[in-house]
Short mmCIF file of C-alpha atoms in Angstrom, two decimals:
data_model
loop_
_atom_site.label_atom_id
_atom_site.label_comp_id
_atom_site.label_asym_id
_atom_site.label_seq_id
_atom_site.Cartn_x
_atom_site.Cartn_y
_atom_site.Cartn_z
CA LEU A 1 9.56 10.58 20.73
CA PHE A 2 6.62 8.60 19.42
CA SER A 3 3.91 6.48 20.93
CA PRO A 4 4.10 2.71 20.32
CA VAL A 5 0.53 2.95 19.00
CA GLU A 6 1.40 5.62 16.45
CA PRO A 7 0.75 4.23 12.95
CA GLU A 8 3.33 4.19 10.18
CA PHE A 9 2.29 5.69 6.82
CA LYS A 10 4.19 5.92 3.54
CA TYR A 11 4.06 7.59 0.15
CA VAL A 12 6.20 6.26 -2.73
CA GLY A 13 6.67 8.23 -5.93
CA ASN A 14 8.42 7.95 -9.30
CA MET A 15 8.51 4.13 -9.39
CA HIS A 16 8.37 4.60 -13.13
CA GLY A 17 11.09 7.14 -13.83
CA ASN A 18 9.14 9.01 -16.52
CA GLU A 19 6.06 9.47 -14.34
CA VAL A 20 7.32 12.56 -12.58
CA LEU A 21 4.29 14.33 -11.11
CA GLY A 22 4.23 12.12 -8.00
CA ARG A 23 7.89 12.91 -7.37
CA GLU A 24 7.28 16.65 -7.53
CA LEU A 25 4.11 16.44 -5.42
CA LEU A 26 5.85 14.50 -2.65
CA LEU A 27 8.71 16.98 -2.52
CA GLN A 28 6.15 19.79 -2.28
CA LEU A 29 4.14 17.87 0.33
CA SER A 30 7.24 17.50 2.53
CA GLU A 31 7.83 21.24 2.40
CA PHE A 32 4.13 21.97 2.97
CA LEU A 33 3.93 19.79 6.10
CA CYS A 34 7.00 21.48 7.60
CA GLU A 35 5.80 25.00 6.78
CA GLU A 36 2.27 24.43 8.06
CA TYR A 37 3.60 22.87 11.26
CA ARG A 38 5.74 25.96 11.91
CA ARG A 39 2.77 28.21 11.16
CA GLY A 40 0.70 26.49 13.82
CA ASN A 41 -1.78 24.74 11.52
CA GLN A 42 -3.57 22.57 14.09
CA ARG A 43 -4.66 19.96 11.57
CA ILE A 44 -1.09 19.42 10.36
CA ILE A 45 0.34 19.55 13.90
CA ARG A 46 -2.10 16.85 15.01
CA LEU A 47 -1.34 14.74 11.94
CA ILE A 48 2.42 14.91 12.47
CA HIS A 49 2.19 14.24 16.20
CA ASP A 50 -0.12 11.25 15.73
CA THR A 51 1.44 9.67 12.62
CA ARG A 52 4.84 8.42 11.53
CA ILE A 53 4.97 9.73 7.95
CA HIS A 54 7.53 8.26 5.52
CA ILE A 55 7.99 9.88 2.10
CA MET A 56 10.03 8.40 -0.76
CA PRO A 57 9.86 10.95 -3.62
CA SER A 58 11.72 8.75 -6.12
CA MET A 59 12.01 4.96 -6.14
CA ASN A 60 13.64 5.05 -9.57
CA PRO A 61 16.14 7.93 -9.74
CA ASP A 62 18.05 6.37 -12.66
CA GLY A 63 14.92 6.17 -14.79
CA TYR A 64 14.04 9.72 -13.82
CA GLU A 65 17.42 11.00 -15.03
CA VAL A 66 16.85 9.36 -18.42
CA ALA A 67 13.37 10.87 -18.69
CA ALA A 68 14.49 14.31 -17.47
CA LYS A 69 17.22 14.51 -20.13
CA GLN A 70 14.53 14.10 -22.77
CA GLY A 71 12.40 16.83 -21.22
CA PRO A 72 8.59 17.07 -21.30
CA ASP A 73 8.32 17.94 -24.98
CA SER A 74 10.26 15.09 -26.56
CA ASN A 75 9.78 12.46 -23.86
CA GLY A 76 8.66 9.16 -25.35
CA TYR A 77 5.84 7.26 -23.69
CA LEU A 78 8.24 4.67 -22.23
CA THR A 79 11.49 6.68 -22.10
CA GLY A 80 12.87 6.41 -18.57
CA ARG A 81 10.06 4.14 -17.35
CA ASN A 82 12.41 1.30 -16.35
CA ASN A 83 15.44 1.33 -14.10
CA ALA A 84 19.07 1.37 -15.26
CA ASN A 85 18.89 -2.37 -16.00
CA GLY A 86 15.84 -1.93 -18.20
CA VAL A 87 13.46 -3.51 -15.68
CA ASP A 88 9.95 -2.30 -14.87
CA LEU A 89 10.01 -2.10 -11.07
CA ASN A 90 6.24 -2.53 -10.85
CA ARG A 91 6.61 -5.98 -12.43
CA ASN A 92 9.54 -6.99 -10.24
CA PHE A 93 8.17 -7.95 -6.81
CA PRO A 94 7.78 -11.61 -5.79
CA ASP A 95 4.54 -12.94 -7.28
CA LEU A 96 2.61 -13.85 -4.14
CA ASN A 97 -0.71 -13.68 -6.00
CA THR A 98 0.17 -16.81 -7.94
CA PHE A 99 0.95 -18.65 -4.71
CA MET A 100 -2.37 -17.47 -3.25
CA TYR A 101 -4.46 -18.34 -6.31
CA TYR A 102 -2.77 -21.56 -7.38
CA SER A 103 -1.23 -23.04 -4.24
CA GLY A 104 -3.39 -26.14 -4.55
CA GLU A 105 -5.93 -24.84 -2.10
CA ILE A 106 -9.40 -23.54 -2.93
CA ASN A 107 -8.71 -20.46 -0.84
CA GLY A 108 -4.99 -20.00 -0.42
CA PRO A 109 -3.47 -17.77 2.26
CA ASN A 110 -3.84 -14.05 1.58
CA HIS A 111 -1.73 -12.55 4.33
CA HIS A 112 1.92 -12.77 5.33
CA ILE A 113 2.69 -15.21 2.55
CA PRO A 114 6.34 -16.34 2.82
CA LEU A 115 8.84 -15.30 0.17
CA PRO A 116 10.49 -17.89 -2.09
CA ASP A 117 13.99 -19.00 -1.10
CA ASN A 118 15.64 -17.41 -4.14
CA TRP A 119 13.69 -14.13 -4.14
CA LYS A 120 16.71 -11.86 -3.66
CA SER A 121 18.30 -13.09 -6.88
CA GLN A 122 15.11 -12.31 -8.83
CA VAL A 123 14.63 -8.65 -7.90
CA GLU A 124 16.35 -5.39 -8.79
CA PRO A 125 18.38 -3.35 -6.26
CA GLU A 126 15.55 -0.81 -5.92
CA THR A 127 12.99 -3.56 -5.29
CA LEU A 128 15.26 -5.24 -2.74
CA ALA A 129 15.74 -1.95 -0.91
CA VAL A 130 11.99 -1.30 -0.79
CA ILE A 131 11.20 -4.82 0.45
CA GLN A 132 13.77 -4.45 3.21
CA TRP A 133 12.34 -1.00 4.04
CA ILE A 134 8.72 -2.15 4.28
CA SER A 135 9.86 -5.16 6.30
CA SER A 136 11.57 -2.89 8.83
CA TYR A 137 8.48 -0.88 9.79
CA ASN A 138 4.96 -1.89 10.70
CA PHE A 139 3.38 0.13 7.90
CA VAL A 140 -0.40 0.44 8.04
CA LEU A 141 -1.37 2.49 4.97
CA SER A 142 0.40 3.54 1.79
CA ALA A 143 -0.04 5.02 -1.66
CA ASN A 144 2.11 4.56 -4.75
CA LEU A 145 2.05 7.59 -7.08
CA HIS A 146 2.00 7.02 -10.85
CA GLY A 147 0.97 8.88 -14.01
CA GLY A 148 -0.66 8.25 -17.38
CA ALA A 149 -4.26 8.23 -16.13
CA VAL A 150 -6.32 9.91 -13.41
CA VAL A 151 -7.80 7.28 -11.08
CA ALA A 152 -7.34 5.73 -7.62
CA ASN A 153 -6.60 2.04 -8.12
CA TYR A 154 -6.95 -0.59 -5.37
CA PRO A 155 -6.06 -4.31 -5.08
CA TYR A 156 -6.03 -6.89 -6.29
CA ASP A 157 -4.08 -5.82 -9.36
CA LYS A 158 -3.76 -9.37 -10.64
CA SER A 159 -6.80 -11.24 -11.90
CA HIS A 160 -7.49 -14.71 -10.52
CA ASP A 161 -8.45 -15.87 -14.01
CA GLN A 162 -5.36 -15.25 -16.12
CA ARG A 163 -7.19 -16.07 -19.36
CA PHE A 164 -8.23 -12.41 -19.31
CA ARG A 165 -5.01 -10.90 -18.10
CA SER A 166 -4.21 -8.87 -21.24
CA HIS A 167 -7.70 -7.50 -21.86
CA ARG A 168 -8.88 -4.12 -20.63
CA ARG A 169 -11.78 -4.07 -18.20
CA THR A 170 -11.50 -7.74 -17.36
CA VAL A 171 -12.61 -9.36 -14.13
CA ASN A 172 -13.10 -7.58 -10.80
CA THR A 173 -10.82 -9.31 -8.30
CA PRO A 174 -11.59 -7.98 -4.80
CA THR A 175 -9.66 -8.50 -1.60
CA PRO A 176 -11.44 -9.48 1.64
CA ASP A 177 -11.15 -5.76 2.48
CA ASP A 178 -12.80 -4.58 -0.74
CA LYS A 179 -15.27 -2.14 0.84
CA LEU A 180 -12.51 -0.59 2.91
CA PHE A 181 -10.26 -0.22 -0.14
CA GLN A 182 -13.08 1.44 -2.06
CA LYS A 183 -13.52 3.91 0.78
CA LEU A 184 -9.78 4.65 0.85
CA ALA A 185 -9.72 5.20 -2.92
CA LYS A 186 -12.79 7.45 -2.79
CA THR A 187 -11.21 9.50 -0.02
CA TYR A 188 -8.47 10.49 -2.45
CA SER A 189 -10.61 10.81 -5.57
CA TYR A 190 -13.23 13.06 -3.95
CA ALA A 191 -10.63 15.25 -2.24
CA HIS A 192 -8.85 15.64 -5.60
CA GLY A 193 -9.73 18.49 -7.91
CA TRP A 194 -11.31 16.38 -10.64
CA MET A 195 -10.44 12.68 -10.22
CA HIS A 196 -13.90 11.87 -8.79
CA ARG A 197 -15.66 13.10 -11.94
CA GLY A 198 -14.63 9.88 -13.65
CA TRP A 199 -14.01 11.18 -17.18
CA ASN A 200 -10.27 11.72 -17.55
CA CYS A 201 -7.68 11.02 -20.24
CA GLY A 202 -10.33 9.67 -22.60
CA ASP A 203 -11.37 7.00 -20.11
CA TYR A 204 -14.11 6.66 -17.51
CA PHE A 205 -13.99 5.28 -13.97
CA ALA A 206 -17.06 5.63 -11.75
CA ASP A 207 -16.20 7.82 -8.72
CA GLY A 208 -12.65 8.04 -10.10
CA ILE A 209 -11.70 4.66 -8.63
CA THR A 210 -11.11 1.14 -9.97
CA ASN A 211 -10.21 -2.34 -8.87
CA GLY A 212 -6.82 -2.99 -10.45
CA ALA A 213 -7.64 -6.34 -12.07
CA SER A 214 -10.93 -4.93 -13.34
CA TRP A 215 -8.93 -2.31 -15.25
CA TYR A 216 -6.26 -4.76 -16.46
CA SER A 217 -4.35 -7.57 -14.79
CA LEU A 218 -0.83 -6.89 -13.58
CA SER A 219 1.68 -9.41 -12.19
CA LYS A 220 4.40 -8.80 -9.60
CA GLY A 221 3.17 -5.33 -8.64
CA MET A 222 4.09 -3.50 -5.45
CA GLN A 223 0.49 -2.82 -4.41
CA ASP A 224 -0.56 -6.48 -4.10
CA PHE A 225 2.80 -7.37 -2.55
CA ASN A 226 2.16 -4.96 0.32
CA TYR A 227 -1.21 -6.53 1.08
CA LEU A 228 -0.06 -10.15 0.75
CA TYR A 229 3.28 -9.93 2.57
CA THR A 230 2.93 -7.14 5.15
CA ASN A 231 0.28 -5.44 7.27
CA CYS A 232 0.17 -2.51 4.86
CA PHE A 233 -2.86 -1.54 2.78
CA GLU A 234 -1.61 0.19 -0.38
CA ILE A 235 -3.41 1.82 -3.29
CA THR A 236 -1.99 3.16 -6.55
CA LEU A 237 -2.74 6.75 -7.52
CA GLU A 238 -2.67 7.65 -11.21
CA LEU A 239 -2.42 11.44 -11.09
CA SER A 240 -2.06 12.93 -14.56
CA CYS A 241 -2.78 12.17 -18.21
CA ASN A 242 0.62 13.58 -19.07
CA LYS A 243 3.35 11.47 -17.47
CA PHE A 244 5.88 14.34 -17.67
CA PRO A 245 3.84 17.54 -17.30
CA PRO A 246 5.53 20.87 -18.05
CA GLU A 247 6.74 23.05 -15.19
CA GLU A 248 3.97 25.60 -15.67
CA ASP A 249 1.37 22.91 -14.89
CA LEU A 250 2.86 21.92 -11.52
CA GLU A 251 1.12 24.59 -9.42
CA ARG A 252 -2.29 23.64 -10.78
CA GLN A 253 -1.56 19.98 -10.10
CA TRP A 254 -0.37 20.74 -6.57
CA MET A 255 -3.56 22.62 -5.77
CA ALA A 256 -5.61 19.72 -7.17
CA ASN A 257 -3.76 17.13 -5.05
CA ARG A 258 -2.83 18.98 -1.84
CA GLU A 259 -6.01 18.27 0.11
CA ALA A 260 -6.18 14.70 -1.19
CA LEU A 261 -2.60 13.96 -0.11
CA VAL A 262 -3.31 15.16 3.42
CA ALA A 263 -6.76 13.55 3.65
CA PHE A 264 -5.38 10.18 2.59
CA ILE A 265 -2.74 10.25 5.34
CA GLU A 266 -5.54 10.89 7.84
CA GLU A 267 -7.21 7.65 6.72
CA VAL A 268 -4.57 5.73 8.67
CA HIS A 269 -6.50 6.76 11.80
CA GLN A 270 -9.50 4.48 11.56
CA GLY A 271 -10.46 1.01 12.77
CA ILE A 272 -8.82 -0.38 15.89
CA LYS A 273 -5.34 -0.23 17.36
CA GLY A 274 -3.61 -1.19 20.57
CA MET A 275 -1.04 -3.42 22.22
CA VAL A 276 -0.78 -7.18 22.53
CA SER A 277 1.11 -8.08 25.69
CA ASP A 278 1.65 -10.95 28.09
CA GLU A 279 0.68 -11.05 31.76
CA ASN A 280 3.83 -9.11 32.66
CA ASN A 281 2.96 -6.32 30.17
CA ASN A 282 5.71 -7.35 27.78
CA GLY A 283 4.74 -6.75 24.16
CA ILE A 284 4.20 -9.83 22.00
CA ALA A 285 5.59 -9.48 18.49
CA GLY A 286 3.96 -11.35 15.65
CA ALA A 287 0.63 -11.89 17.40
CA VAL A 288 -2.16 -12.52 14.89
CA ILE A 289 -5.16 -10.18 14.87
CA SER A 290 -8.21 -11.78 13.23
CA VAL A 291 -11.52 -10.08 12.52
CA GLN A 292 -14.56 -12.33 12.26
CA GLY A 293 -16.04 -12.15 8.79
CA ILE A 294 -12.92 -10.71 7.11
CA SER A 295 -10.49 -13.40 5.99
CA HIS A 296 -7.34 -11.30 6.13
CA ASP A 297 -5.25 -11.15 9.28
CA ILE A 298 -2.64 -8.65 10.38
CA THR A 299 0.09 -9.09 12.99
CA SER A 300 1.56 -7.07 15.83
CA GLY A 301 4.87 -5.25 15.40
CA ASP A 302 8.13 -5.65 17.28
CA THR A 303 6.80 -3.98 20.44
CA GLY A 304 3.40 -5.68 20.35
CA ASP A 305 1.64 -2.74 18.68
CA TYR A 306 -1.02 -3.46 16.08
CA PHE A 307 -3.27 -1.47 13.76
CA ARG A 308 -6.27 -2.89 11.92
CA LEU A 309 -7.99 -0.57 9.44
CA LEU A 310 -11.77 -1.11 9.53
CA LEU A 311 -14.92 0.66 8.41
CA PRO A 312 -17.34 1.87 11.11
CA GLY A 313 -19.27 -1.02 12.64
CA THR A 314 -19.21 -3.67 15.37
CA TYR A 315 -16.57 -6.39 15.13
CA THR A 316 -15.48 -9.53 16.93
CA VAL A 317 -11.69 -9.50 17.10
CA THR A 318 -9.30 -12.22 18.28
CA ALA A 319 -5.62 -11.90 19.20
CA SER A 320 -3.58 -15.10 19.24
CA ALA A 321 0.07 -16.03 19.58
CA GLU A 322 1.91 -19.29 19.87
CA GLY A 323 2.23 -20.34 23.49
CA TYR A 324 -0.65 -18.16 24.68
CA GLN A 325 -4.37 -18.55 25.07
CA PRO A 326 -6.23 -16.49 22.45
CA GLN A 327 -8.40 -13.59 23.57
CA THR A 328 -11.56 -12.43 21.81
CA VAL A 329 -13.37 -9.13 22.27
CA THR A 330 -16.27 -7.35 20.60
CA THR A 331 -15.72 -3.69 19.82
CA THR A 332 -17.50 -0.90 17.97
CA VAL A 333 -15.63 1.28 15.51
CA GLY A 334 -16.83 4.83 14.99
CA PRO A 335 -16.24 7.15 12.03
CA ALA A 336 -14.07 9.73 13.79
CA ALA A 337 -11.08 7.93 15.30
CA PRO A 338 -9.69 4.43 15.87
CA SER A 339 -10.92 2.46 18.87
CA LEU A 340 -8.22 1.56 21.37
CA VAL A 341 -8.35 -2.18 22.08
CA HIS A 342 -5.56 -3.82 24.10
CA PHE A 343 -5.05 -7.56 24.45
CA GLN A 344 -3.32 -9.24 27.37
CA LEU A 345 -2.72 -12.89 26.62
CA LYS A 346 -2.29 -15.55 29.27
CA GLN A 347 0.40 -18.15 28.84
CA ASP A 348 -0.85 -21.52 27.68
CA ALA A 349 -0.20 -24.14 30.33
CA VAL A 350 0.51 -26.78 27.66
CA LYS A 351 2.41 -24.84 25.00
CA LYS A 352 5.03 -22.41 26.19
CA PRO A 353 5.69 -19.32 24.08
CA ARG A 354 8.82 -19.19 22.04
CA GLU A 355 10.63 -16.10 20.87
CA ARG A 356 8.95 -14.71 17.77
CA LYS A 357 9.83 -12.13 15.19
CA ALA A 358 7.23 -9.70 14.00
CA SER A 359 5.97 -10.76 10.59
CA GLY A 360 7.13 -7.49 9.10
CA THR A 361 10.79 -8.49 9.55
CA ARG A 362 10.46 -12.01 8.18
CA MET A 363 12.87 -12.26 5.25
CA ASN A 364 13.92 -15.91 4.88
CA ASN A 365 10.78 -18.02 4.94
CA LYS A 366 10.32 -20.95 2.59
CA ALA A 367 7.46 -21.24 0.12
CA LEU A 368 6.70 -23.00 -3.10
CA GLN A 369 6.26 -20.40 -5.82
CA LYS A 370 5.48 -20.72 -9.50
CA LYS A 371 7.48 -18.81 -12.07
CA VAL A 372 5.35 -16.19 -13.77
CA VAL A 373 6.05 -14.99 -17.29
CA PRO A 374 5.72 -11.17 -17.40
CA ARG A 375 2.61 -10.13 -19.25
CA ALA A 376 2.91 -8.63 -22.70
CA THR A 377 3.13 -4.87 -23.00
CA ARG A 378 -0.20 -3.41 -23.98
CA ARG A 379 -1.22 -0.11 -25.46
CA GLY A 380 -2.12 2.69 -23.09
CA THR A 381 -1.13 3.47 -19.55
CA GLN A 382 0.60 0.90 -17.39
CA ARG A 383 0.76 1.00 -13.65
#
């Protein structure tokens, strides 16, 4: 049994089939969580009881098989990267950034952007499965595990100014939640054995973190898609210089990442959470939670539960839903645990509520989207 205000967390590994460390770490993490729970580790027991943890060790098993047949010694830099159809899955999600940046508005929408009508015909089976998965749960926080560098990368991945899209170290393109994303990235980098030192793989990133577009611009990535389509805040973790490390290096890598993997899951427990209900205590799905001063909204899940990650501070928060009068509260968020803030909305006398679906399950909305030409392959690591 789980509480309706228990947040959903996910790890996704091996999106690029030849970047295998994340796959191995997530398999080891699954075993570690089970073993420590049985041993009575109170930290792990509390984490499992308070969190719905989803782990996908391999998003690209076909690419992994190709890479594994080559082995770590003869594996080419791109061998096994793509799926069986030769497609890079991290360039295969609907390009909601383009709609946001170039929708004809100065500041286009940056949350719960509808998908284009023909999106299913434009994505690979793995991408389709992941979109349906993340639309079925009210995910709050996520990390996507890659290899080829050692850095914690946060959105946006795609630069607003595409004149610089193929250049390294281009233009910082922050989200409205930039400070929060930096904190999330630093949580991993400083809990990691050496990521926070910055100098890795012949490159340097201060604090071991980077804005994705500041590193290089990437179109149709999974990280930005999570932020623009769902309630989920996702970062991308580059975990090793060697994309296919030898078996004898795995224990050292596990020890370097173990604490960071656990500490990052714990980051889902910050900000505010609660229920949005009507006067009869029925949960309201799809209610919009807005935070004054942060232009990125999230929505309540199927049962009316919501989770809004926030840094410590005092916030003015509004819950609204069609057919109801909005409710605004001021709340203070501390550093230790999320603040519990419930909303009970009164029915609007003029506009009656209609049945709504939670935004996370919205799959057939209409939107005008521009076709994006995939960016040219560049030298060096690619997320």
